[in-house]
Tab-separated table of N, CA and C in Angstrom:
chain	number	residue	atom	x	y	z
I	1142	MET	N	7.272	-10.152	6.922
I	1142	MET	CA	5.967	-9.554	6.809
I	1142	MET	C	5.818	-8.372	7.760
I	1143	ILE	N	6.306	-8.535	8.968
I	1143	ILE	CA	6.142	-7.477	9.965
I	1143	ILE	C	6.960	-6.244	9.592
I	1144	LEU	N	8.086	-6.443	8.911
I	1144	LEU	CA	8.903	-5.297	8.507
I	1144	LEU	C	8.159	-4.406	7.522
I	1145	LYS	N	7.475	-5.009	6.564
I	1145	LYS	CA	6.715	-4.211	5.590
I	1145	LYS	C	5.549	-3.497	6.265
I	1146	THR	N	4.905	-4.173	7.203
I	1146	THR	CA	3.801	-3.550	7.927
I	1146	THR	C	4.297	-2.348	8.722
I	1147	ASP	N	5.401	-2.526	9.440
I	1147	ASP	CA	5.967	-1.418	10.217
I	1147	ASP	C	6.434	-0.280	9.313
I	1148	ALA	N	7.026	-0.617	8.181
I	1148	ALA	CA	7.486	0.418	7.247
I	1148	ALA	C	6.309	1.211	6.692
I	1149	ALA	N	5.224	0.531	6.373
I	1149	ALA	CA	4.036	1.221	5.859
I	1149	ALA	C	3.452	2.147	6.916
I	1150	GLU	N	3.392	1.685	8.163
I	1150	GLU	CA	2.885	2.525	9.251
I	1150	GLU	C	3.779	3.736	9.467
I	1151	SER	N	5.086	3.540	9.413
I	1151	SER	CA	6.025	4.649	9.596
I	1151	SER	C	5.902	5.671	8.474
I	1152	LEU	N	5.770	5.197	7.257
I	1152	LEU	CA	5.623	6.095	6.115
I	1152	LEU	C	4.337	6.900	6.218
I	1153	LEU	N	3.259	6.255	6.609
I	1153	LEU	CA	1.985	6.951	6.766
I	1153	LEU	C	2.054	7.968	7.894
I	1154	SER	N	2.699	7.616	8.987
I	1154	SER	CA	2.853	8.542	10.111
I	1154	SER	C	3.695	9.749	9.715
I	1155	ALA	N	4.783	9.517	8.998
I	1155	ALA	CA	5.625	10.625	8.534
I	1155	ALA	C	4.867	11.506	7.558
I	1156	CYS	N	4.055	10.903	6.722
I	1156	CYS	CA	3.241	11.653	5.765
I	1156	CYS	C	2.269	12.561	6.505
I	1157	ALA	N	1.629	12.040	7.542
I	1157	ALA	CA	0.683	12.836	8.322
I	1157	ALA	C	1.397	13.960	9.068
I	1158	ASP	N	2.567	13.688	9.608
I	1158	ASP	CA	3.332	14.719	10.318
I	1158	ASP	C	3.766	15.837	9.377
I	1159	ASN	N	4.181	15.472	8.164
I	1159	ASN	CA	4.661	16.467	7.205
I	1159	ASN	C	3.541	17.237	6.520
I	1160	ALA	N	2.314	16.751	6.629
I	1160	ALA	CA	1.193	17.421	5.959
I	1160	ALA	C	0.993	18.834	6.492
I	1161	ASP	N	1.235	19.036	7.779
I	1161	ASP	CA	1.080	20.366	8.368
I	1161	ASP	C	2.257	21.276	8.052
I	1162	SER	N	3.452	20.725	8.081
I	1162	SER	CA	4.641	21.560	7.890
I	1162	SER	C	4.946	21.847	6.423
I	1163	ALA	N	4.574	20.951	5.530
I	1163	ALA	CA	4.840	21.146	4.099
I	1163	ALA	C	3.601	20.758	3.299
I	1164	PRO	N	2.557	21.603	3.333
I	1164	PRO	CA	1.303	21.229	2.672
I	1164	PRO	C	1.420	21.053	1.161
I	1165	GLY	N	2.414	21.650	0.538
I	1165	GLY	CA	2.575	21.519	-0.908
I	1165	GLY	C	2.968	20.123	-1.349
I	1166	THR	N	3.590	19.382	-0.460
I	1166	THR	CA	4.027	18.024	-0.797
I	1166	THR	C	3.131	16.951	-0.184
I	1167	ALA	N	2.075	17.364	0.477
I	1167	ALA	CA	1.216	16.406	1.184
I	1167	ALA	C	0.582	15.396	0.233
I	1168	ALA	N	0.124	15.854	-0.925
I	1168	ALA	CA	-0.542	14.937	-1.861
I	1168	ALA	C	0.427	13.880	-2.376
I	1169	ILE	N	1.605	14.299	-2.794
I	1169	ILE	CA	2.585	13.338	-3.322
I	1169	ILE	C	3.035	12.378	-2.226
I	1170	ASN	N	3.253	12.898	-1.017
I	1170	ASN	CA	3.628	12.013	0.085
I	1170	ASN	C	2.510	11.026	0.394
I	1171	GLY	N	1.274	11.479	0.291
I	1171	GLY	CA	0.140	10.580	0.479
I	1171	GLY	C	0.082	9.513	-0.599
I	1172	PHE	N	0.374	9.910	-1.838
I	1172	PHE	CA	0.417	8.938	-2.935
I	1172	PHE	C	1.489	7.882	-2.669
I	1173	LYS	N	2.649	8.328	-2.205
I	1173	LYS	CA	3.735	7.393	-1.907
I	1173	LYS	C	3.321	6.418	-0.809
I	1174	ALA	N	2.685	6.952	0.238
I	1174	ALA	CA	2.258	6.105	1.351
I	1174	ALA	C	1.210	5.093	0.898
I	1175	LYS	N	0.243	5.536	0.088
I	1175	LYS	CA	-0.797	4.621	-0.395
I	1175	LYS	C	-0.206	3.544	-1.291
I	1176	LEU	N	0.685	3.942	-2.182
I	1176	LEU	CA	1.304	2.982	-3.093
I	1176	LEU	C	2.073	1.922	-2.316
I	1177	PHE	N	2.913	2.361	-1.389
I	1177	PHE	CA	3.720	1.407	-0.627
I	1177	PHE	C	2.840	0.507	0.230
I	1178	ALA	N	1.887	1.100	0.946
I	1178	ALA	CA	1.054	0.316	1.862
I	1178	ALA	C	0.174	-0.679	1.117
I	1179	SER	N	-0.417	-0.261	0.012
I	1179	SER	CA	-1.300	-1.178	-0.714
I	1179	SER	C	-0.513	-2.319	-1.356
I	1180	GLU	N	0.643	-2.024	-1.900
I	1180	GLU	CA	1.444	-3.094	-2.502
I	1180	GLU	C	2.064	-3.999	-1.443
I	1181	ALA	N	2.403	-3.432	-0.292
I	1181	ALA	CA	2.897	-4.261	0.809
I	1181	ALA	C	1.799	-5.193	1.302
I	1182	ALA	N	0.572	-4.695	1.363
I	1182	ALA	CA	-0.550	-5.533	1.800
I	1182	ALA	C	-0.762	-6.709	0.851
I	1183	VAL	N	-0.631	-6.460	-0.444
I	1183	VAL	CA	-0.778	-7.551	-1.417
I	1183	VAL	C	0.342	-8.574	-1.230
I	1184	GLU	N	1.569	-8.112	-1.071
I	1184	GLU	CA	2.696	-9.033	-0.893
I	1184	GLU	C	2.556	-9.841	0.397
I	1185	ILE	N	2.137	-9.179	1.465
I	1185	ILE	CA	2.013	-9.852	2.757
I	1185	ILE	C	0.918	-10.910	2.714
I	1186	THR	N	-0.239	-10.545	2.176
I	1186	THR	CA	-1.329	-11.519	2.122
I	1186	THR	C	-1.024	-12.643	1.134
I	1187	ASN	N	-0.306	-12.335	0.074
I	1187	ASN	CA	0.102	-13.380	-0.856
I	1187	ASN	C	1.044	-14.368	-0.166
I	1188	SER	N	1.951	-13.855	0.643
I	1188	SER	CA	2.850	-14.734	1.400
I	1188	SER	C	2.070	-15.593	2.391
I	1189	ALA	N	1.057	-15.003	3.014
I	1189	ALA	CA	0.236	-15.763	3.957
I	1189	ALA	C	-0.508	-16.890	3.245
I	1190	ILE	N	-0.986	-16.618	2.040
I	1190	ILE	CA	-1.653	-17.664	1.257
I	1190	ILE	C	-0.657	-18.764	0.911
I	1191	GLN	N	0.569	-18.391	0.582
I	1191	GLN	CA	1.604	-19.384	0.270
I	1191	GLN	C	1.855	-20.290	1.475
I	1192	VAL	N	1.862	-19.704	2.666
I	1192	VAL	CA	2.097	-20.490	3.876
I	1192	VAL	C	0.973	-21.503	4.086
I	1193	LEU	N	-0.259	-21.076	3.825
I	1193	LEU	CA	-1.408	-21.962	4.028
I	1193	LEU	C	-1.601	-22.966	2.900
I	1194	GLY	N	-0.926	-22.749	1.784
I	1194	GLY	CA	-1.089	-23.647	0.644
I	1194	GLY	C	-2.473	-23.509	0.037
I	1195	GLY	N	-3.069	-24.608	-0.353
I	1195	GLY	CA	-4.384	-24.593	-0.982
I	1195	GLY	C	-5.482	-24.066	-0.074
I	1196	HIS	N	-5.286	-24.202	1.229
I	1196	HIS	CA	-6.293	-23.709	2.168
I	1196	HIS	C	-6.390	-22.187	2.151
I	1197	GLY	N	-5.355	-21.528	1.691
I	1197	GLY	CA	-5.363	-20.067	1.659
I	1197	GLY	C	-6.428	-19.488	0.752
I	1198	TYR	N	-6.883	-20.281	-0.198
I	1198	TYR	CA	-7.917	-19.820	-1.126
I	1198	TYR	C	-9.331	-20.128	-0.638
I	1199	CYS	N	-9.446	-20.897	0.425
I	1199	CYS	CA	-10.767	-21.267	0.947
I	1199	CYS	C	-11.365	-20.114	1.739
I	1200	ARG	N	-12.657	-19.974	1.636
I	1200	ARG	CA	-13.340	-18.917	2.381
I	1200	ARG	C	-13.372	-19.207	3.884
I	1201	ASP	N	-12.973	-20.395	4.271
I	1201	ASP	CA	-12.924	-20.736	5.691
I	1201	ASP	C	-11.816	-19.982	6.417
I	1202	TYR	N	-10.831	-19.511	5.679
I	1202	TYR	CA	-9.696	-18.807	6.268
I	1202	TYR	C	-9.794	-17.319	5.943
I	1203	VAL	N	-9.505	-16.495	6.926
I	1203	VAL	CA	-9.651	-15.043	6.774
I	1203	VAL	C	-8.664	-14.469	5.756
I	1204	VAL	N	-7.567	-15.165	5.514
I	1204	VAL	CA	-6.545	-14.640	4.605
I	1204	VAL	C	-7.083	-14.493	3.180
I	1205	GLU	N	-8.051	-15.302	2.817
I	1205	GLU	CA	-8.650	-15.191	1.478
I	1205	GLU	C	-9.319	-13.830	1.307
I	1206	ARG	N	-10.089	-13.407	2.309
I	1206	ARG	CA	-10.750	-12.103	2.249
I	1206	ARG	C	-9.734	-10.970	2.332
I	1207	LEU	N	-8.728	-11.142	3.173
I	1207	LEU	CA	-7.703	-10.105	3.304
I	1207	LEU	C	-6.962	-9.894	1.987
I	1208	PHE	N	-6.693	-10.984	1.270
I	1208	PHE	CA	-6.022	-10.851	-0.019
I	1208	PHE	C	-6.903	-10.104	-1.011
I	1209	ARG	N	-8.186	-10.455	-1.061
I	1209	ARG	CA	-9.103	-9.752	-1.973
I	1209	ARG	C	-9.181	-8.268	-1.623
I	1210	ASP	N	-9.251	-7.965	-0.326
I	1210	ASP	CA	-9.316	-6.563	0.093
I	1210	ASP	C	-8.027	-5.823	-0.250
I	1211	ALA	N	-6.890	-6.473	-0.021
I	1211	ALA	CA	-5.603	-5.841	-0.323
I	1211	ALA	C	-5.460	-5.597	-1.818
I	1212	ARG	N	-5.878	-6.558	-2.603
I	1212	ARG	CA	-5.796	-6.394	-4.065
I	1212	ARG	C	-6.691	-5.253	-4.518
I	1213	GLY	N	-7.825	-5.101	-3.878
I	1213	GLY	CA	-8.725	-4.000	-4.203
I	1213	GLY	C	-8.116	-2.643	-3.914
I	1214	LEU	N	-7.243	-2.570	-2.913
I	1214	LEU	CA	-6.587	-1.298	-2.593
I	1214	LEU	C	-5.734	-0.791	-3.744
I	1215	THR	N	-5.197	-1.706	-4.539
I	1215	THR	CA	-4.356	-1.285	-5.663
I	1215	THR	C	-5.186	-0.848	-6.859
I	1216	LEU	N	-6.496	-1.070	-6.795
I	1216	LEU	CA	-7.364	-0.759	-7.930
I	1216	LEU	C	-8.304	0.413	-7.681
I	1217	HIS	N	-8.579	0.730	-6.433
I	1217	HIS	CA	-9.555	1.770	-6.116
I	1217	HIS	C	-8.894	3.123	-5.884
I	1218	PHE	N	-9.675	4.164	-6.056
I	1218	PHE	CA	-9.296	5.558	-5.839
I	1218	PHE	C	-8.274	6.012	-6.876
I	1219	LYS	N	-7.092	5.492	-6.837
I	1219	LYS	CA	-6.088	5.674	-7.891
I	1219	LYS	C	-5.350	4.353	-7.990
I	1220	THR	N	-5.211	3.844	-9.188
I	1220	THR	CA	-4.498	2.576	-9.334
I	1220	THR	C	-3.016	2.791	-9.062
I	1221	SER	N	-2.325	1.705	-8.812
I	1221	SER	CA	-0.888	1.791	-8.537
I	1221	SER	C	-0.133	2.409	-9.706
I	1222	GLU	N	-0.572	2.120	-10.921
I	1222	GLU	CA	0.106	2.673	-12.096
I	1222	GLU	C	-0.060	4.193	-12.154
I	1223	TRP	N	-1.257	4.679	-11.870
I	1223	TRP	CA	-1.477	6.131	-11.862
I	1223	TRP	C	-0.666	6.800	-10.763
I	1224	LEU	N	-0.593	6.144	-9.611
I	1224	LEU	CA	0.195	6.705	-8.517
I	1224	LEU	C	1.665	6.800	-8.912
I	1225	ARG	N	2.183	5.755	-9.549
I	1225	ARG	CA	3.580	5.786	-9.997
I	1225	ARG	C	3.821	6.931	-10.975
I	1226	GLN	N	2.885	7.133	-11.894
I	1226	GLN	CA	3.026	8.224	-12.863
I	1226	GLN	C	3.006	9.581	-12.168
I	1227	ASP	N	2.087	9.774	-11.236
I	1227	ASP	CA	2.004	11.049	-10.523
I	1227	ASP	C	3.254	11.307	-9.688
I	1228	ILE	N	3.763	10.269	-9.043
I	1228	ILE	CA	4.980	10.409	-8.240
I	1228	ILE	C	6.165	10.734	-9.142
I	1229	ALA	N	6.260	10.060	-10.279
I	1229	ALA	CA	7.359	10.320	-11.217
I	1229	ALA	C	7.282	11.733	-11.780
I	1230	LYS	N	6.082	12.193	-12.135
I	1230	LYS	CA	5.932	13.559	-12.644
I	1230	LYS	C	6.364	14.577	-11.605
I	1231	ALA	N	5.975	14.350	-10.355
I	1231	ALA	CA	6.362	15.270	-9.284
I	1231	ALA	C	7.873	15.251	-9.072
I	1232	ALA	N	8.483	14.081	-9.172
I	1232	ALA	CA	9.931	13.982	-8.981
I	1232	ALA	C	10.684	14.670	-10.115
I	1233	LEU	N	10.150	14.599	-11.320
I	1233	LEU	CA	10.826	15.212	-12.465
I	1233	LEU	C	10.699	16.729	-12.473
I	1234	THR	N	9.683	17.264	-11.817
I	1234	THR	CA	9.518	18.717	-11.778
I	1234	THR	C	10.315	19.357	-10.659
I	1235	LEU	N	10.925	18.560	-9.804
I	1235	LEU	CA	11.719	19.121	-8.699
I	1235	LEU	C	12.979	19.690	-9.190
């Protein structure tokens, strides 16, 4: 779990660093960072629910809310499917 979290943070940091030096690729790099981070959040929180078993779905545990929030990240602003399409289109035009 910690590896995916660190990878998402590193990708976001690299995206922010490259935004100044290569502004033409900033949007696509941002899409990549959002896609990876949001899907990593879903996988991580899903694993946490698996560890807790049935209790993971109870509102008594914070992981239930974290999973709902993480799942929402894949649906808001741009869905994961739209991000994949935009990233693929950008890769094909290179």
